[in-house]
Amino acid sequence: MNNPEANITNENELHNVFKESCLRHFEAKEFEQIKNAYELANAKSTGKTRHSGEPYIFHPLRVALILVDEIRLGKTTIIAGLLHDVLKDGLITSQEIEKEYGPEVLSLLIGLNKISSLYTEKLSLQSENFIALLLTISPDVRVILLKLADRLDNIRKIRNFEPEKQLKIAQETNLLYAPIAHRLGLYHIKTELEDISLRHLDSEAYFSIARKLKDTKKAREQYIERFSEPIRQILDEKGFNYEIKGRPKSVHSIYGKIYKKNVDLSEIFDLFAIRVILNEVPKEKEKEECWNVYSLVTNIYAPNPTRLRDWISTPRASGYESLHTTVIGPEKHWVEVQIRTRRMDDIAEKGDAAHWKYKEAGKAESHDEWLRSIRDALENKDSLAIEALPNQKQILRNTEIFIFTPQGDIKKLHEGATVLDFAYSIHSNIGNTCTGARVNEKIVPIKHKLSNGDTIEVLTSKNQKPRLEWLNIVASNRTKARIRRAINENLFKQAEVGKEMLERKASQLKLDFNDQVILKIINHFKYKRALDFYQDIADEKIDLQTIKDYLTNIGKEDEGKTAETQEVSAVEYVPQKSVSDNYLIIDKNLLNIDYKLAKCCRPIPGDPIFGFVTVDRGIQVHRKTCPNAKDLISRYSYRIVQARWTDDSKSSSFIAEIVVTGIDKIGIINHISEVISKEHQVNMRSLAINTKDGIFQGFISVFVNNANQLDVLLANISKIKGVLKAERLDKAY
């Protein structure tokens, strides 16, 4: 973590370091464009400071320096790095940037601002999903590299932030940004991100490990020197051009192994480690030479065969190549030996940038191909994952897309979601009145499928109403349920208006308005459903004068009739023309939120049931013996649907309520509980006992599978000595 520029406090000194770095990597013409961007950013922020007190320009200058020296990006990205804060903070306009530097720089900056607007603590993202989200927000991977440089500078200067902000930065960095650096093979950046994060997330553990490493540093260095001496002798003897250096283990890496394996510091295999780097090896000879060195090393020290890692034959997705083995050294210490060429070592330290430098072998760098390789590395899900620190929750979301509002807020939706899904995710009223949307500044219809990273603004109209065909547009079951509910609500509101109009007309003619009258009218006008009939009355599609004439005729036909109409009980009632000609099937799990079991009678499988369509609570399922059944059927026959249980439903548990009356004597309640819980293996939900004048009354709520099980339970409770009566409660208490 040797980054002297991070500690420079003089602007001229920092600018000179940046200038020298640019002149090493860019031609004079490119440098002039970069210099122009620096001068513009500096002019726009003259006199401004950060909350830490340092000059405003320091952060973008350090970010640009990271992009030049540590990630090795091109002119366009460096310019974006210099300008990213002045655009975000409103010190310069998008139009100014596009005019001066072109749409490519502006596109990078817009993508970076989108990433910066993510509220990651609300998303509970795993690193894999975060990378996918970043790629969809901006397909240009330079945006991700820009953000990585921005985060690296922020973590280096983390002490400039408030403690709460420090914790947030550390958590995000370890969980989200270190894996990106790892995926790209930027191991020096990954190590720095992890170690600084750990210092703030678990400072006690960090400083404990760091202290032990410091205390043992001299002894470890002396040991490595003794261990390396015989290897040097044999390599010199064989004529290799090489370098051997100790490879210090990072604090975060040691912490992870201690946490994962629950071992002491001394038990970690590769606490001692060296790296053998072979110089001036032709690429076609690299593999052979590395294996030759492996043979020489393992002839001196016995290897652990389970610790051999060949990343030369099969490089990691990031391009990392190396041969690793762990051998037993003097004093029986395990030592990890890494064997690689200079080219491999550069790639291991600098990632893909070094890879493409070597691939082009001195020619003009194929920048586009390099960027494609970065994207491939980011998209490769087989790369080694970074383990989260303890207590950092990671939740996988494989089928989600992320959508932005114009204000920069983010919404998660199911893959395949449409404009209508998004509208309903905001609020049902927004969904009900949605007419389309403005997606990425383009007007689209409600059926338009959304893509990851879209920015959407919903368009509404008070004249819009939900329609049945909307069910074929949306992807989410929850959205479909909301649409059904809205349609039902509108239908029944209209039907209520129509029914009231018809009742008033019947009242004027002094006619009884009952089910028989309704059925006669419906049949006469050839409607299949009372619901449709009432709606058409409300919509004035039926001439009320025609209905009046027919009602008058009914009145004349009924005059003089003295015979009373036989009342039909709720148990016997079957709707002749219901809301649906089909049965409402009550399945095992009642997953559809439109269907609910009525609490007034708590039906269970085996009970005769019917469905009642409510205005705004979906369909409620009642027992035909429900105390409310007669009133519902007589007043709202057009809302009644036939219903039945499936066989699957009998394997689930349902709440039933019973009342037990008996003589109040010692032990009787315990006896009843034993019959319920032990003999019948039935779980009790609640038990309430009232006593008066030597008589008790127990109200018990139990979980049963069906009505037959409940009947058997009641019969056995009734047999208990002292129990006078045990029966099902018809109404919830």
XYZ file of C-alpha atoms in Angstrom:
733
model
C 0.000 0.000 0.000
C 2.794 2.350 -0.950
C 0.981 5.263 -2.598
C 2.942 8.450 -1.886
C 0.691 10.568 -4.123
C -2.205 9.871 -1.719
C -0.345 11.849 0.950
C 0.713 14.824 -1.192
C -0.771 18.038 0.208
C 0.679 20.516 -2.300
C -1.338 21.016 -5.488
C 1.668 21.851 -7.664
C 3.511 18.776 -6.457
C 0.517 16.523 -7.160
C 0.034 18.118 -10.583
C 3.700 17.539 -11.445
C 3.473 13.863 -10.469
C 0.406 13.528 -12.690
C 2.097 15.375 -15.565
C 5.201 13.168 -15.431
C 3.066 10.042 -15.384
C 1.034 11.187 -18.407
C 4.159 12.068 -20.390
C 5.457 8.533 -19.819
C 2.289 6.994 -21.268
C 0.899 9.479 -23.818
C 2.115 11.370 -26.846
C 2.316 15.157 -26.690
C -0.954 15.730 -28.594
C -2.915 13.454 -26.242
C -1.292 15.012 -23.208
C -2.412 18.477 -24.337
C -6.049 17.291 -24.378
C -5.663 15.777 -20.906
C -3.997 18.967 -19.677
C -6.903 20.993 -21.089
C -9.408 18.870 -19.119
C -7.390 19.336 -15.920
C -7.263 23.109 -16.405
C -11.026 23.232 -17.045
C -11.827 21.167 -13.931
C -9.446 23.286 -11.882
C -10.957 26.547 -13.173
C -14.525 25.371 -12.484
C -13.621 24.449 -8.897
C -11.312 27.349 -8.035
C -11.511 28.192 -4.338
C -13.626 25.134 -3.497
C -12.573 22.617 -0.870
C -13.809 19.252 0.373
C -15.355 18.828 3.816
C -11.902 17.598 4.906
C -10.416 20.960 3.918
C -8.307 19.706 1.002
C -8.611 21.431 -2.407
C -11.512 20.201 -4.535
C -9.263 19.287 -7.485
C -7.153 16.802 -5.459
C -9.620 13.915 -5.676
C -10.206 13.977 -9.471
C -6.465 14.461 -9.998
C -5.637 11.397 -7.882
C -8.384 9.388 -9.648
C -6.872 10.299 -13.013
C -3.432 9.301 -11.721
C -4.771 5.890 -10.680
C -6.276 5.461 -14.150
C -2.924 6.292 -15.761
C -0.478 4.442 -13.505
C -2.361 1.616 -11.832
C -5.052 0.637 -14.363
C -3.401 2.080 -17.501
C -6.409 3.434 -19.342
C -6.527 5.728 -22.348
C -6.924 9.448 -22.889
C -10.753 9.486 -22.999
C -11.106 7.787 -19.611
C -8.432 10.012 -18.044
C -10.339 13.104 -19.195
C -13.564 11.657 -17.733
C -11.734 11.003 -14.455
C -10.659 14.642 -14.257
C -14.181 15.939 -14.974
C -16.348 13.458 -13.047
C -16.855 15.574 -9.929
C -17.439 18.944 -11.593
C -20.301 17.436 -13.618
C -21.782 15.551 -10.658
C -21.692 18.674 -8.475
C -23.215 20.896 -11.166
C -20.110 23.025 -11.745
C -20.250 22.281 -15.466
C -23.056 21.282 -17.835
C -23.388 18.181 -19.981
C -23.585 20.409 -23.032
C -20.229 22.036 -22.222
C -18.535 18.662 -21.826
C -20.011 17.228 -25.018
C -19.066 20.324 -27.005
C -15.475 20.359 -25.739
C -14.678 16.624 -25.458
C -17.350 14.804 -27.439
C -20.193 12.365 -26.656
C -17.851 9.544 -25.615
C -16.535 11.386 -22.556
C -20.055 12.524 -21.657
C -21.369 8.956 -21.935
C -18.709 7.734 -19.496
C -19.620 10.466 -17.017
C -23.366 9.795 -17.240
C -22.719 6.094 -16.618
C -20.503 6.905 -13.640
C -23.166 9.156 -12.117
C -25.731 6.352 -12.446
C -23.450 3.964 -10.575
C -22.819 6.559 -7.873
C -26.576 6.924 -7.344
C -27.041 3.290 -6.356
C -28.254 2.760 -2.802
C -26.399 -0.487 -2.291
C -27.441 -0.944 1.337
C -31.053 -1.242 0.150
C -30.280 -3.622 -2.685
C -28.618 -6.372 -0.621
C -26.636 -7.279 -3.710
C -24.085 -10.021 -4.022
C -20.927 -9.030 -5.878
C -21.966 -11.144 -8.873
C -25.244 -9.291 -9.202
C -23.587 -5.933 -8.625
C -21.192 -6.535 -11.515
C -24.120 -7.542 -13.747
C -25.976 -4.393 -12.724
C -22.987 -2.185 -13.508
C -22.609 -3.753 -16.944
C -26.255 -3.110 -17.752
C -26.232 0.456 -16.462
C -23.415 1.204 -18.878
C -22.213 -1.365 -21.422
C -18.881 0.528 -21.598
C -16.603 -1.240 -19.097
C -14.478 1.900 -18.760
C -17.260 3.251 -16.546
C -16.634 0.402 -14.091
C -12.886 1.022 -14.174
C -13.564 4.715 -13.544
C -15.683 3.836 -10.529
C -13.007 1.444 -9.281
C -10.410 4.239 -9.409
C -12.846 6.614 -7.685
C -13.452 4.065 -4.920
C -9.734 3.331 -4.520
C -8.977 6.999 -3.855
C -11.931 7.296 -1.464
C -10.819 4.263 0.549
C -7.263 5.621 0.705
C -8.642 8.871 2.119
C -11.362 7.181 4.184
C -10.344 9.029 7.349
C -11.623 12.238 5.736
C -15.208 10.963 6.081
C -17.574 10.821 9.052
C -17.461 7.509 11.031
C -20.861 6.362 9.715
C -19.773 7.094 6.146
C -16.469 5.286 6.766
C -18.338 2.122 7.733
C -20.561 2.320 4.652
C -17.572 2.824 2.340
C -15.697 -0.079 3.939
C -18.661 -2.467 3.673
C -19.346 -1.600 0.035
C -15.671 -1.790 -0.849
C -15.117 -5.242 0.611
C -18.360 -6.713 -0.643
C -18.661 -5.087 -4.069
C -15.527 -3.381 -5.350
C -12.740 -5.727 -4.203
C -14.349 -8.599 -6.185
C -14.299 -6.417 -9.309
C -10.563 -5.771 -8.899
C -10.071 -9.491 -8.288
C -12.054 -10.425 -11.388
C -9.873 -8.117 -13.503
C -6.646 -9.465 -12.052
C -5.836 -6.113 -10.407
C -4.547 -7.941 -7.340
C -2.545 -5.066 -5.891
C -5.710 -2.922 -5.949
C -7.838 -5.781 -4.617
C -5.437 -6.320 -1.699
C -5.403 -2.641 -0.812
C -9.199 -2.359 -0.968
C -9.605 -5.413 1.278
C -7.008 -4.455 3.867
C -8.242 -0.887 4.350
C -11.839 -2.152 4.523
C -10.939 -4.699 7.191
C -9.139 -2.033 9.213
C -12.484 -0.227 9.596
C -14.861 -3.206 9.725
C -12.951 -5.236 12.331
C -10.177 -3.007 13.576
C -9.371 -5.216 16.576
C -8.705 -8.260 14.391
C -6.868 -6.187 11.784
C -4.423 -4.620 14.225
C -3.964 -7.915 16.080
C -2.865 -9.656 12.870
C -0.825 -6.649 11.710
C 0.947 -6.526 15.076
C 1.814 -10.231 14.950
C 3.114 -9.855 11.394
C 5.229 -6.885 12.452
C 6.578 -8.706 15.516
C 7.562 -11.729 13.427
C 8.716 -9.814 10.331
C 12.444 -10.024 11.029
C 12.291 -13.701 11.949
C 10.226 -14.483 8.852
C 12.621 -12.575 6.598
C 15.584 -14.466 8.073
C 13.767 -17.762 7.624
C 12.889 -16.973 3.985
C 16.538 -16.107 3.342
C 17.664 -19.498 4.736
C 14.901 -21.267 2.801
C 15.796 -19.518 -0.479
C 19.560 -20.082 -0.344
C 19.626 -23.691 -1.698
C 17.122 -22.672 -4.411
C 19.391 -19.790 -5.469
C 22.378 -22.125 -5.644
C 20.660 -24.635 -7.942
C 19.138 -21.938 -10.182
C 22.551 -20.237 -10.534
C 24.103 -23.584 -11.302
C 21.525 -24.219 -14.056
C 22.014 -20.762 -15.556
C 18.556 -19.241 -14.905
C 18.038 -15.465 -15.068
C 15.705 -14.962 -12.110
C 14.606 -12.965 -9.110
C 13.446 -14.385 -5.766
C 11.455 -12.216 -3.411
C 9.409 -12.812 -0.320
C 5.675 -12.545 -0.826
C 4.079 -10.966 2.237
C 0.565 -12.217 2.936
C -2.090 -9.509 3.213
C -3.834 -8.969 6.540
C -7.251 -9.551 4.935
C -6.105 -12.846 3.401
C -4.821 -14.098 6.756
C -7.990 -12.886 8.477
C -10.128 -14.795 5.970
C -8.241 -18.036 6.548
C -8.342 -17.679 10.326
C -12.089 -16.992 10.169
C -12.872 -19.737 7.639
C -10.715 -22.509 9.103
C -10.765 -21.372 12.724
C -6.992 -21.770 12.979
C -4.179 -19.859 14.644
C -1.836 -17.589 12.693
C 0.960 -20.159 12.938
C -1.203 -22.827 11.283
C -1.722 -20.987 7.999
C 0.037 -22.874 5.200
C 1.286 -19.950 3.161
C 2.207 -17.487 5.894
C 5.736 -18.050 4.595
C 5.888 -17.530 0.845
C 8.346 -16.718 -1.923
C 7.989 -15.864 -5.571
C 10.461 -17.082 -8.192
C 10.307 -14.797 -11.254
C 12.063 -15.898 -14.439
C 13.386 -13.134 -16.695
C 13.734 -13.035 -20.491
C 11.838 -16.254 -21.202
C 10.279 -16.588 -24.688
C 6.524 -17.098 -24.429
C 6.661 -20.505 -26.113
C 9.189 -21.695 -23.491
C 7.432 -20.271 -20.401
C 5.519 -23.370 -19.355
C 8.533 -25.657 -19.776
C 10.861 -23.369 -17.830
C 8.425 -22.923 -14.941
C 7.992 -26.677 -14.592
C 11.787 -27.120 -14.707
C 12.100 -24.742 -11.756
C 9.284 -26.625 -9.985
C 11.266 -29.876 -10.348
C 14.401 -28.276 -8.938
C 12.546 -26.791 -5.940
C 10.686 -30.020 -5.099
C 13.955 -31.985 -5.313
C 15.179 -29.819 -2.436
C 11.947 -29.577 -0.394
C 9.157 -32.173 -0.224
C 5.907 -30.811 -1.704
C 2.371 -31.206 -0.390
C 0.644 -32.847 -3.402
C -2.758 -31.455 -2.395
C -1.459 -27.881 -2.618
C -0.311 -27.861 -6.267
C -2.034 -25.206 -8.393
C -1.300 -25.058 -12.140
C -2.621 -21.745 -13.500
C -0.206 -21.832 -16.424
C -1.923 -24.689 -18.244
C -5.332 -23.245 -17.321
C -5.109 -19.510 -16.529
C -7.762 -17.852 -14.394
C -10.518 -15.894 -16.122
C -8.648 -12.683 -15.302
C -5.596 -13.897 -17.262
C -3.619 -14.784 -14.112
C -0.882 -17.357 -14.789
C 1.395 -18.945 -12.208
C 2.535 -22.268 -10.805
C 1.947 -22.638 -7.050
C 3.174 -25.341 -4.720
C 3.540 -25.628 -0.948
C 6.629 -27.396 0.403
C 7.909 -28.360 3.837
C 10.929 -26.229 4.714
C 13.445 -26.127 7.558
C 11.994 -26.480 11.063
C 8.940 -28.094 9.424
C 7.385 -24.789 8.319
C 5.138 -24.847 5.287
C 6.257 -22.426 2.571
C 4.291 -21.470 -0.534
C 6.404 -21.156 -3.680
C 5.029 -19.258 -6.688
C 6.839 -19.772 -9.984
C 6.184 -17.479 -12.945
C 7.831 -15.447 -15.695
C 8.258 -11.685 -15.677
C 5.370 -11.360 -18.133
C 3.131 -13.402 -15.843
C 4.168 -11.346 -12.835
C 3.333 -8.071 -14.568
C -0.118 -9.402 -15.464
C -0.608 -10.630 -11.888
C 0.179 -7.158 -10.559
C -1.382 -4.940 -13.228
C -4.102 -7.193 -14.611
C -5.393 -7.113 -18.174
C -3.620 -3.885 -19.056
C -0.269 -5.658 -18.777
C -1.646 -8.675 -20.626
C -2.464 -6.598 -23.700
C 0.832 -4.728 -23.517
C 2.645 -8.027 -23.890
C 0.226 -9.421 -26.470
C 0.779 -6.464 -28.794
C 4.551 -6.838 -28.294
C 5.379 -3.187 -28.730
C 2.768 -2.420 -31.398
C -0.039 0.103 -30.927
C -2.260 -1.344 -28.226
C -5.489 -2.913 -29.413
C -7.558 -0.901 -26.956
C -10.952 -2.191 -28.085
C -9.834 -5.810 -27.811
C -8.428 -5.133 -24.370
C -11.721 -3.610 -23.225
C -13.611 -6.604 -24.631
C -11.350 -8.894 -22.620
C -12.167 -6.890 -19.493
C -15.881 -7.273 -20.137
C -15.410 -11.023 -20.674
C -13.584 -11.246 -17.361
C -16.328 -9.319 -15.582
C -19.039 -11.490 -17.105
C -17.237 -14.750 -16.291
C -19.147 -16.203 -13.344
C -16.586 -18.971 -12.792
C -13.965 -16.582 -11.442
C -12.998 -17.162 -7.848
C -15.383 -15.329 -5.552
C -14.248 -13.077 -2.754
C -15.515 -14.183 0.634
C -17.499 -11.595 2.528
C -16.474 -10.634 6.014
C -18.554 -12.161 8.843
C -22.116 -10.888 9.172
C -22.145 -9.364 5.679
C -25.337 -10.717 4.131
C -25.308 -11.571 0.445
C -28.569 -12.441 -1.304
C -28.596 -13.878 -4.800
C -31.067 -12.380 -7.236
C -30.744 -14.183 -10.551
C -33.931 -13.046 -12.289
C -34.087 -9.366 -11.444
C -33.568 -6.203 -13.419
C -32.829 -2.772 -12.016
C -34.726 0.290 -13.221
C -34.082 3.971 -12.477
C -36.585 6.742 -11.838
C -35.827 10.232 -13.213
C -34.754 11.183 -9.663
C -32.088 8.437 -9.664
C -33.931 6.072 -7.308
C -33.689 2.411 -8.209
C -36.378 -0.271 -8.401
C -35.983 -4.034 -8.638
C -38.335 -5.879 -10.993
C -38.615 -9.388 -12.383
C -36.902 -10.058 -15.682
C -39.423 -9.508 -18.482
C -41.224 -6.742 -16.580
C -43.105 -4.155 -18.619
C -43.949 -0.488 -18.153
C -47.205 -1.606 -16.517
C -45.328 -3.783 -13.981
C -43.208 -0.787 -13.049
C -46.252 1.485 -12.698
C -47.976 -0.951 -10.324
C -44.741 -1.381 -8.339
C -44.954 2.325 -7.468
C -48.634 2.336 -6.455
C -51.847 0.637 -7.559
C -53.370 3.998 -8.475
C -50.398 4.760 -10.739
C -50.808 1.367 -12.397
C -54.571 1.725 -12.795
C -54.184 5.018 -14.664
C -50.986 4.234 -16.608
C -51.102 5.083 -20.322
C -47.435 4.539 -21.173
C -44.034 5.841 -20.148
C -41.022 7.826 -21.166
C -38.168 5.283 -21.194
C -34.701 6.722 -21.772
C -36.392 9.891 -23.092
C -38.508 7.928 -25.603
C -42.319 7.521 -25.343
C -43.304 3.826 -25.208
C -46.616 1.938 -24.653
C -47.613 0.104 -21.465
C -46.578 -3.275 -22.937
C -42.968 -2.160 -23.565
C -40.503 -4.589 -21.911
C -37.932 -2.929 -19.690
C -34.208 -3.622 -19.740
C -31.598 -3.410 -17.005
C -30.551 0.167 -16.365
C -33.529 1.838 -18.076
C -34.641 5.232 -16.763
C -38.440 5.435 -16.755
C -41.075 8.083 -16.098
C -44.675 6.792 -15.968
C -47.393 8.646 -17.888
C -50.960 8.583 -16.503
C -54.462 9.757 -17.333
C -57.488 10.020 -15.050
C -59.587 8.589 -17.892
C -57.561 5.365 -18.020
C -59.027 2.201 -16.448
C -57.634 -1.329 -16.001
C -58.650 -3.857 -18.652
C -58.663 -7.638 -18.831
C -56.121 -7.662 -21.677
C -53.609 -6.071 -19.300
C -53.226 -9.489 -17.678
C -51.441 -10.647 -20.847
C -49.052 -7.690 -20.750
C -47.537 -7.929 -17.271
C -44.920 -10.409 -16.018
C -45.440 -10.320 -12.257
C -48.117 -12.414 -10.536
C -48.461 -9.673 -7.951
C -49.199 -7.151 -10.691
C -51.786 -9.509 -12.200
C -53.498 -9.825 -8.826
C -53.631 -6.026 -8.492
C -55.110 -5.686 -11.970
C -57.762 -8.328 -11.222
C -58.600 -6.591 -7.991
C -58.885 -3.213 -9.710
C -61.081 -4.667 -12.467
C -63.327 -6.395 -9.928
C -63.546 -3.223 -7.888
C -64.580 -1.190 -10.926
C -67.039 -3.849 -12.074
C -68.774 -4.091 -8.746
C -68.839 -0.371 -8.161
C -70.640 -0.028 -11.481
C -72.861 -2.988 -10.682
C -73.816 -1.444 -7.331
C -74.887 1.745 -9.114
C -76.946 -0.269 -11.599
C -78.554 -2.321 -8.857
C -79.539 0.807 -6.919
C -81.100 2.272 -10.070
C -83.109 -0.928 -10.580
C -84.195 -1.052 -6.922
C -85.465 2.521 -7.110
C -87.474 1.680 -10.217
C -88.971 -1.404 -8.530
C -89.774 0.641 -5.415
C -91.629 3.203 -7.512
C -93.768 0.370 -8.876
C -94.230 -1.072 -5.367
C -92.695 -4.417 -6.386
C -90.745 -6.733 -4.101
C -87.127 -6.726 -5.257
C -85.919 -10.283 -4.599
C -83.864 -13.029 -6.247
C -86.823 -14.337 -8.221
C -87.528 -10.887 -9.710
C -83.837 -10.482 -10.596
C -83.690 -13.880 -12.289
C -86.836 -13.148 -14.295
C -85.416 -9.838 -15.518
C -82.014 -11.361 -16.370
C -83.594 -14.245 -18.269
C -85.967 -11.901 -20.100
C -83.129 -9.666 -21.310
C -80.961 -12.735 -22.099
C -78.042 -11.951 -19.787
C -75.831 -14.747 -18.499
C -74.724 -12.846 -15.412
C -76.493 -10.440 -13.107
C -73.201 -8.549 -12.881
C -73.242 -7.720 -16.607
C -76.892 -6.720 -16.412
C -76.307 -4.266 -13.549
C -73.276 -2.793 -15.304
C -75.250 -2.151 -18.479
C -77.933 -0.390 -16.460
C -75.270 1.855 -14.899
C -73.721 2.495 -18.315
C -77.217 3.321 -19.665
C -76.980 0.588 -22.279
C -80.445 -0.611 -21.254
C -83.471 1.651 -21.556
C -84.997 1.989 -18.091
C -88.415 2.496 -19.680
C -88.140 -1.024 -21.145
C -87.310 -2.395 -17.700
C -90.174 -0.369 -16.211
C -92.607 -1.896 -18.708
C -91.397 -5.382 -17.905
C -91.527 -4.782 -14.133
C -95.090 -3.483 -14.517
C -96.053 -6.703 -16.306
C -94.453 -8.745 -13.530
C -96.498 -6.773 -11.011
C -99.734 -7.519 -12.897
C -98.848 -11.212 -13.160
C -98.173 -11.395 -9.433
C -101.379 -9.579 -8.387
C -103.781 -11.785 -6.496
C -101.169 -14.449 -5.771
C -101.412 -15.414 -2.109
C -99.152 -18.409 -1.954
C -95.925 -17.660 -0.094
C -92.697 -18.243 -1.911
C -90.746 -21.048 -0.298
C -87.533 -19.739 1.166
C -84.366 -21.452 -0.011
C -81.724 -21.991 2.675
C -78.115 -21.019 2.166
C -77.105 -24.678 2.254
C -79.468 -25.512 -0.615
C -78.747 -22.376 -2.642
C -76.998 -22.803 -5.984
C -76.492 -19.648 -8.050
C -78.227 -20.042 -11.387
C -76.199 -17.335 -13.057
C -73.109 -16.539 -11.040
C -70.089 -14.387 -11.661
C -68.428 -17.470 -13.104
C -69.959 -20.554 -14.637
C -67.030 -22.554 -13.241
C -66.241 -23.626 -9.715
C -63.786 -21.669 -7.633
C -61.192 -24.321 -6.767
C -59.624 -23.959 -3.331
C -56.186 -25.526 -3.680
C -53.592 -26.741 -1.241
C -51.846 -23.477 -0.527
C -54.344 -20.773 -1.506
C -51.458 -19.033 -3.256
C -53.639 -16.645 -5.253
C -54.083 -13.589 -3.061
C -57.510 -12.992 -4.633
C -58.953 -15.894 -2.590
C -59.180 -15.815 1.207
C -60.951 -17.911 3.816
C -63.607 -15.884 5.625
C -62.834 -15.338 9.302
C -66.501 -15.216 10.276
C -66.927 -18.976 9.760
C -63.405 -20.317 9.086
C -64.196 -23.015 6.477
C -62.066 -26.164 6.370
C -61.862 -28.950 3.753
C -65.020 -31.026 3.819
C -67.284 -28.063 4.580
C -69.823 -27.125 1.874
C -68.608 -23.718 0.696
C -69.298 -20.853 -1.686
C -67.323 -17.818 -2.839
C -68.386 -14.219 -2.369
C -66.762 -11.572 -4.597
C -66.003 -8.502 -2.480
C -65.477 -5.021 -3.858
C -61.860 -4.595 -2.768
C -60.725 -7.720 -0.884
C -60.834 -10.382 -3.576
C -63.036 -13.482 -3.224
C -63.895 -14.640 0.289
C -64.719 -18.300 0.849
C -67.580 -18.971 3.310
C -69.187 -22.089 4.727
C -72.731 -22.555 3.504
C -73.704 -22.718 7.191
C -72.007 -19.379 7.869
C -74.199 -17.022 9.951
C -73.749 -14.436 7.200
C -74.538 -16.776 4.292
C -78.286 -16.120 4.112
C -77.835 -12.349 4.055
C -75.051 -12.451 1.452
C -77.015 -14.729 -0.868
C -80.288 -12.832 -0.581
C -78.770 -9.379 -1.049
C -75.881 -10.065 -3.431
C -76.748 -13.180 -5.407
C -74.890 -11.854 -8.428
C -71.647 -11.913 -6.436
C -71.906 -15.571 -5.457
C -69.624 -18.161 -7.077
C -69.732 -21.904 -6.597
C -66.659 -23.315 -4.866
C -65.228 -26.647 -3.851
C -62.116 -28.082 -2.254
C -59.463 -30.101 -4.075
C -58.068 -33.311 -2.616
C -54.706 -31.572 -2.173
C -56.238 -29.059 0.212
C -56.910 -31.806 2.746
C -53.176 -32.229 3.404
C -52.806 -28.684 4.746
C -53.702 -27.317 8.171
C -56.657 -24.971 8.694
C -57.868 -23.116 11.759
C -61.106 -24.336 13.338
C -62.727 -22.982 16.491
C -64.617 -25.117 18.976
C -66.435 -24.477 22.223
C -66.460 -27.039 25.039
C -68.926 -26.773 27.949
C -68.644 -28.885 31.095
C -68.485 -29.231 34.862
C -65.653 -27.210 36.372
C -63.522 -29.763 38.198
C -59.804 -30.237 38.789
C -57.905 -31.731 35.835
C -60.660 -31.578 33.221
C -58.969 -28.871 31.117
C -55.716 -30.841 31.214
C -57.618 -33.964 30.117
C -59.155 -32.083 27.179
C -55.711 -30.772 26.172
C -54.256 -34.293 26.243
C -57.035 -35.641 24.023
C -56.417 -32.849 21.522
C -52.612 -32.778 21.527
C -51.532 -36.305 22.405
C -54.292 -38.650 21.286
C -55.199 -36.813 18.080
C -51.841 -35.101 17.415
C -53.669 -31.817 16.789
C -51.925 -28.512 17.500
C -53.751 -25.896 19.522
C -53.496 -22.264 18.492
C -55.226 -20.739 21.532
C -57.253 -21.671 24.614
C -59.537 -19.402 26.663
C -61.575 -20.596 29.672
C -64.565 -18.904 31.360
C -66.132 -20.318 34.552
C -69.366 -19.459 36.349
C -71.439 -21.287 38.965
C -69.403 -24.500 38.632
C -69.678 -24.621 34.833
C -66.773 -23.872 32.490
C -66.813 -22.869 28.865
C -63.633 -23.326 26.848
C -63.007 -21.592 23.525
C -60.302 -23.519 21.671
C -58.661 -22.746 18.331
C -57.059 -25.799 16.670
C -55.283 -26.696 13.425
C -57.009 -29.535 11.533
C -56.750 -30.970 8.022
C -60.451 -31.351 7.272
C -63.981 -31.431 8.657
C -63.922 -35.195 9.258
C -60.888 -34.897 11.546
C -62.658 -32.121 13.449
C -65.844 -34.209 13.831
C -63.876 -37.144 15.277
C -62.043 -34.807 17.651
C -65.309 -33.261 18.897
C -66.826 -36.727 19.403
C -63.897 -37.857 21.563
C -63.879 -34.646 23.607
C -67.608 -35.172 24.255
C -66.807 -38.598 25.774
C -64.628 -37.074 28.496
C -66.274 -37.384 31.901
C -67.566 -33.979 32.955
C -67.874 -32.581 29.411
C -71.479 -31.663 28.695
C -71.081 -30.503 25.100
C -68.342 -30.040 22.455
C -69.229 -28.357 19.191
C -67.833 -26.244 16.423
C -68.188 -22.514 16.801
C -70.155 -21.066 13.915
C -68.925 -17.529 14.493
C -65.443 -16.293 15.375
C -65.188 -15.048 18.936
